[in-house]
Tab-separated table of C-alpha atoms in Angstrom:
chain	number	residue	atom	x	y	z
A	613	UNK	CA	103.839	93.375	90.819
A	614	UNK	CA	100.948	94.747	88.728
A	615	UNK	CA	98.601	92.177	90.245
A	616	UNK	CA	99.272	93.318	93.820
A	617	UNK	CA	96.851	96.314	93.904
A	618	UNK	CA	94.067	94.075	92.594
A	619	UNK	CA	95.044	91.389	95.083
A	620	UNK	CA	94.906	93.869	97.955
A	621	UNK	CA	91.497	95.103	96.821
A	622	UNK	CA	90.101	91.597	96.752
A	623	UNK	CA	91.739	90.255	99.883
A	624	UNK	CA	89.880	92.793	101.971
A	625	UNK	CA	87.259	90.056	101.992
A	626	UNK	CA	89.614	87.422	103.447
A	627	UNK	CA	89.511	86.231	107.021
A	628	UNK	CA	87.428	84.288	109.527
A	629	UNK	CA	84.199	84.636	111.440
A	630	UNK	CA	83.343	84.551	115.138
A	631	UNK	CA	80.206	84.297	117.228
A	632	UNK	CA	80.722	87.048	119.806
A	633	UNK	CA	77.616	89.126	120.433
A	634	UNK	CA	79.274	92.457	121.031
A	635	UNK	CA	79.828	94.662	118.032
A	636	UNK	CA	81.797	97.805	118.910
A	637	UNK	CA	82.067	100.899	116.787
A	638	UNK	CA	85.027	101.483	114.496
A	639	UNK	CA	86.464	104.170	116.777
A	640	UNK	CA	86.445	101.692	119.665
A	641	UNK	CA	88.601	99.326	117.619
A	642	UNK	CA	91.228	102.036	117.141
A	643	UNK	CA	93.997	102.481	119.758
A	644	UNK	CA	93.302	105.285	122.224
A	645	UNK	CA	96.546	106.951	121.059
A	646	UNK	CA	95.247	107.259	117.477
A	647	UNK	CA	96.070	110.761	116.227
A	648	UNK	CA	94.313	110.796	112.847
A	649	UNK	CA	90.938	109.170	112.228
A	650	UNK	CA	88.585	109.183	109.238
A	651	UNK	CA	85.252	107.455	108.830
A	652	UNK	CA	82.796	107.082	105.962
A	653	UNK	CA	79.526	105.800	107.455
A	654	UNK	CA	77.894	104.933	104.118
A	655	UNK	CA	80.376	104.293	101.269
A	656	UNK	CA	77.628	102.888	99.058
A	657	UNK	CA	75.639	106.093	99.465
A	658	UNK	CA	78.710	108.102	98.519
A	659	UNK	CA	79.188	106.014	95.380
A	660	UNK	CA	75.517	106.433	94.522
A	661	UNK	CA	75.729	110.199	94.972
A	662	UNK	CA	78.636	110.291	92.520
A	663	UNK	CA	77.638	107.736	89.885
A	664	UNK	CA	73.903	108.477	89.918
A	665	UNK	CA	74.287	112.234	89.982
A	666	UNK	CA	72.164	114.136	87.424
A	667	UNK	CA	75.327	115.658	85.962
A	668	UNK	CA	76.839	112.279	85.114
A	669	UNK	CA	75.310	112.079	81.633
A	670	UNK	CA	76.517	115.585	80.823
A	671	UNK	CA	80.038	114.755	81.991
A	672	UNK	CA	80.102	111.540	79.961
A	673	UNK	CA	79.089	113.499	76.852
A	674	UNK	CA	82.140	115.766	77.110
A	675	UNK	CA	85.000	115.165	74.683
A	676	UNK	CA	87.717	114.823	77.385
A	677	UNK	CA	85.685	112.065	79.030
A	678	UNK	CA	85.168	110.270	75.732
A	679	UNK	CA	88.899	110.416	75.042
A	680	UNK	CA	89.788	109.136	78.506
A	681	UNK	CA	87.393	106.186	78.229
A	682	UNK	CA	88.517	105.178	74.739
A	683	UNK	CA	92.102	104.320	75.718
A	684	UNK	CA	93.472	100.735	75.793
A	685	UNK	CA	94.133	101.149	79.516
A	686	UNK	CA	90.480	101.905	80.205
A	687	UNK	CA	89.389	98.932	78.101
A	688	UNK	CA	91.803	96.720	80.037
A	689	UNK	CA	90.404	98.043	83.312
A	690	UNK	CA	86.847	97.234	82.230
A	691	UNK	CA	87.883	93.736	81.192
A	692	UNK	CA	89.448	93.149	84.584
A	693	UNK	CA	86.387	94.545	86.333
A	694	UNK	CA	84.056	92.231	84.411
A	695	UNK	CA	86.281	89.285	85.337
A	696	UNK	CA	86.257	90.207	89.029
A	697	UNK	CA	82.479	90.646	88.966
A	698	UNK	CA	82.208	87.189	87.427
A	699	UNK	CA	84.274	85.669	90.226
A	700	UNK	CA	82.310	87.490	92.930
A	701	UNK	CA	78.991	86.707	91.278
A	702	UNK	CA	77.757	90.293	91.554
A	703	UNK	CA	78.311	93.764	90.126
A	704	UNK	CA	81.045	95.817	91.744
A	705	UNK	CA	78.605	98.276	93.322
A	706	UNK	CA	76.666	95.460	94.932
A	707	UNK	CA	79.934	93.989	96.216
A	708	UNK	CA	80.961	97.345	97.685
A	709	UNK	CA	77.566	97.757	99.349
A	710	UNK	CA	77.767	94.278	100.839
A	711	UNK	CA	81.346	94.633	102.042
A	712	UNK	CA	81.063	98.203	103.355
A	713	UNK	CA	77.364	98.473	104.144
A	714	UNK	CA	77.965	99.741	107.670
A	715	UNK	CA	80.952	101.935	107.017
A	716	UNK	CA	84.710	102.250	106.648
A	717	UNK	CA	87.121	103.809	109.142
A	718	UNK	CA	90.841	104.573	108.989
A	719	UNK	CA	93.147	105.395	111.881
A	720	UNK	CA	96.835	106.178	112.353
A	721	UNK	CA	98.575	105.536	115.671
A	722	UNK	CA	102.032	107.182	115.913
A	723	UNK	CA	102.920	105.102	118.973
A	724	UNK	CA	103.945	102.264	116.672
A	725	UNK	CA	103.326	103.882	113.271
A	726	UNK	CA	100.358	101.612	112.820
A	727	UNK	CA	97.527	101.992	110.355
A	728	UNK	CA	94.230	100.260	110.998
A	729	UNK	CA	91.380	100.080	108.502
A	730	UNK	CA	88.091	98.737	109.848
A	731	UNK	CA	85.400	97.836	107.324
A	732	UNK	CA	81.978	96.752	108.521
A	733	UNK	CA	79.839	94.786	106.088
A	734	UNK	CA	76.092	94.214	106.008
A	735	UNK	CA	76.205	90.859	107.782
A	736	UNK	CA	78.549	87.989	108.578
A	737	UNK	CA	77.077	85.531	106.057
A	738	UNK	CA	77.413	87.960	103.160
A	739	UNK	CA	80.976	88.797	104.155
A	740	UNK	CA	81.803	85.090	104.406
A	741	UNK	CA	80.464	84.548	100.893
A	742	UNK	CA	82.631	87.354	99.547
A	743	UNK	CA	85.562	85.927	101.503
A	744	UNK	CA	85.220	82.542	99.862
A	745	UNK	CA	84.962	84.000	96.367
A	746	UNK	CA	87.827	86.440	96.861
A	747	UNK	CA	90.020	83.655	98.211
A	748	UNK	CA	89.111	81.645	95.136
A	749	UNK	CA	90.278	84.526	92.954
A	750	UNK	CA	93.532	85.039	94.873
A	751	UNK	CA	94.480	81.419	94.241
A	752	UNK	CA	94.802	82.264	90.543
A	753	UNK	CA	97.992	84.214	91.316
A	754	UNK	CA	101.412	83.067	92.586
A	755	UNK	CA	101.113	80.594	95.440
A	756	UNK	CA	103.323	82.619	97.773
A	757	UNK	CA	101.731	86.047	97.316
A	758	UNK	CA	99.232	85.441	100.124
A	759	UNK	CA	100.383	83.867	103.392
A	760	UNK	CA	98.028	82.347	105.924
A	761	UNK	CA	98.480	82.280	109.692
A	762	UNK	CA	96.306	82.113	112.791
A	763	UNK	CA	95.544	84.214	115.845
A	764	UNK	CA	93.284	82.890	118.587
A	765	UNK	CA	92.375	80.027	116.267
A	766	UNK	CA	91.232	82.462	113.574
A	767	UNK	CA	92.813	82.592	110.115
A	768	UNK	CA	94.717	85.765	109.281
A	769	UNK	CA	96.250	86.585	105.918
A	770	UNK	CA	99.326	88.550	104.970
A	771	UNK	CA	100.332	90.140	101.660
A	772	UNK	CA	103.598	92.016	102.019
A	773	UNK	CA	103.325	94.173	105.140
A	774	UNK	CA	99.524	94.196	105.070
A	775	UNK	CA	97.595	91.829	107.304
A	776	UNK	CA	93.914	90.942	106.976
A	777	UNK	CA	91.333	89.222	109.139
A	778	UNK	CA	87.560	88.946	109.077
A	779	UNK	CA	85.703	88.717	112.383
A	780	UNK	CA	81.961	88.350	111.885
A	781	UNK	CA	81.038	91.234	109.586
A	782	UNK	CA	84.209	93.233	110.364
A	783	UNK	CA	87.172	93.261	108.016
A	784	UNK	CA	90.383	94.449	109.701
A	785	UNK	CA	93.433	95.546	107.726
A	786	UNK	CA	96.664	96.732	109.327
A	787	UNK	CA	100.409	97.019	108.852
A	788	UNK	CA	101.175	96.233	112.502
A	789	UNK	CA	100.440	92.794	114.002
A	790	UNK	CA	99.898	94.039	117.573
A	791	UNK	CA	97.352	96.601	116.414
A	792	UNK	CA	95.477	93.941	114.496
A	793	UNK	CA	95.551	91.535	117.439
A	794	UNK	CA	94.220	94.211	119.795
A	795	UNK	CA	91.302	94.924	117.447
A	796	UNK	CA	90.499	91.218	117.152
A	797	UNK	CA	90.618	90.889	120.948
A	798	UNK	CA	88.079	93.689	121.294
A	799	UNK	CA	85.727	91.996	118.856
A	800	UNK	CA	86.074	88.589	120.491
A	801	UNK	CA	86.111	89.666	124.136
A	802	UNK	CA	83.847	92.702	124.039
A	803	UNK	CA	86.485	94.919	125.648
A	804	UNK	CA	85.945	97.813	123.276
A	805	UNK	CA	87.842	100.636	124.968
A	806	UNK	CA	89.754	102.581	122.339
A	807	UNK	CA	89.883	105.966	120.673
A	808	UNK	CA	86.406	106.749	121.969
A	809	UNK	CA	87.982	107.049	125.456
A	810	UNK	CA	90.282	109.855	124.308
A	811	UNK	CA	89.134	113.166	125.809
A	812	UNK	CA	89.844	115.213	122.693
A	813	UNK	CA	88.114	112.683	120.469
A	814	UNK	CA	85.039	112.782	122.694
A	815	UNK	CA	84.928	116.572	122.404
A	816	UNK	CA	85.327	116.405	118.638
A	817	UNK	CA	82.734	113.662	118.232
A	818	UNK	CA	80.151	115.823	119.991
A	819	UNK	CA	80.404	118.327	117.127
A	820	UNK	CA	79.900	115.781	114.348
A	821	UNK	CA	76.959	116.253	112.010
A	822	UNK	CA	74.790	113.152	111.758
A	823	UNK	CA	74.404	113.450	107.993
A	824	UNK	CA	78.128	113.757	107.221
A	825	UNK	CA	79.230	111.604	104.293
A	826	UNK	CA	82.769	111.556	105.684
A	827	UNK	CA	84.222	112.845	108.951
A	828	UNK	CA	87.828	113.266	110.101
A	829	UNK	CA	89.530	113.962	113.439
A	830	UNK	CA	93.075	115.201	114.056
A	831	UNK	CA	94.763	115.393	117.475
A	832	UNK	CA	96.512	118.694	116.899
A	833	UNK	CA	97.925	118.964	120.431
A	834	UNK	CA	99.870	115.745	119.974
A	835	UNK	CA	101.410	117.072	116.760
A	836	UNK	CA	102.363	120.368	118.416
A	837	UNK	CA	103.838	118.672	121.486
A	838	UNK	CA	105.784	116.248	119.306
A	839	UNK	CA	107.309	119.140	117.348
A	840	UNK	CA	105.752	118.037	114.098
A	841	UNK	CA	105.378	120.530	111.222
A	842	UNK	CA	106.591	123.568	113.246
A	843	UNK	CA	106.086	125.882	110.253
A	844	UNK	CA	102.389	125.069	110.430
A	845	UNK	CA	102.127	126.732	113.833
A	846	UNK	CA	104.464	129.666	113.163
A	847	UNK	CA	103.067	132.827	111.566
A	848	UNK	CA	104.914	133.791	108.410
A	849	UNK	CA	105.526	137.503	107.618
A	850	UNK	CA	103.589	138.920	104.684
A	851	UNK	CA	103.586	142.166	102.699
A	852	UNK	CA	99.809	141.961	102.456
A	853	UNK	CA	98.204	143.264	105.689
A	854	UNK	CA	94.872	141.620	104.920
A	855	UNK	CA	96.428	138.257	104.210
A	856	UNK	CA	98.609	138.546	107.301
A	857	UNK	CA	95.550	139.298	109.436
A	858	UNK	CA	93.722	136.242	108.121
A	859	UNK	CA	96.811	134.050	108.452
A	860	UNK	CA	97.347	135.334	111.966
A	861	UNK	CA	93.857	134.270	112.962
A	862	UNK	CA	94.400	130.814	111.523
A	863	UNK	CA	97.791	130.519	113.212
A	864	UNK	CA	96.267	131.549	116.532
A	865	UNK	CA	93.724	128.741	116.249
A	866	UNK	CA	96.380	126.201	115.277
A	867	UNK	CA	98.551	127.232	118.221
A	868	UNK	CA	95.786	126.816	120.793
A	869	UNK	CA	93.144	124.314	119.703
A	870	UNK	CA	93.751	120.720	120.858
A	871	UNK	CA	91.954	119.101	117.938
A	872	UNK	CA	90.554	119.718	114.482
A	873	UNK	CA	87.724	118.080	112.579
A	874	UNK	CA	86.633	118.130	108.965
A	875	UNK	CA	83.514	116.772	107.338
A	876	UNK	CA	81.971	116.527	103.923
A	877	UNK	CA	78.392	115.955	102.861
A	878	UNK	CA	77.724	114.762	99.335
A	879	UNK	CA	74.265	114.601	97.829
A	880	UNK	CA	72.543	114.821	94.475
A	881	UNK	CA	71.698	118.449	95.120
A	882	UNK	CA	74.801	119.791	96.852
A	883	UNK	CA	78.368	119.284	97.998
A	884	UNK	CA	79.214	120.719	101.397
A	885	UNK	CA	82.558	120.724	103.220
A	886	UNK	CA	83.288	121.924	106.743
A	887	UNK	CA	86.399	122.204	108.897
């Protein structure tokens, strides 16, 4: 069981390639009924902003950090990381940049309780190379932990409830077979009508900052209409008039707005969050 998280991390490189010319956006791969959507356009840049930050050396000099990195568990983690890097033939940051060079997106569709993760790598050849090496690594584990099937003559892989497929430079991961098939169809056929056709999503997308490190969308109207989290939309009484006034304003927004967005911008100089 302990090997499963590592297996899942590595099998994000597993799948098959195709030659279709069209390359839709991540939001187009998501079902139109997707209620919650998050995208990170440049994961490698985010990692760089964190690990190359000027404060890193100061943090690593602190006693709590030294204690945390001197444990047997941390040493075991580093050993495993070195082994994985040896299999992949590159450092982990280079592997992340190659596999996620064009972004990561996550969506949840309540229609069938489906999760879809779409990861776009730098190019198909690089993703295929990582696929081959990751598959090589997965074969070191139990023979039955990774099952192989096909869809439209393309290999798909399954580990537990998770299903994986690689189409060109896109890695698709989902818990629902129909959602995965629909995304593959869009990549192969060029019929890329999805979440981007949702009216509320279009309105929200128009407000997105171009330099956002991460951006999220929530279809609040769907949640209200479905009766989800009713306490979230109901104003609670308070003995503090000021707090009640502020809470009332927030509640008013939650009761009326059809959607919410949140974004974060991370850089070497600043951290900025908006909602």
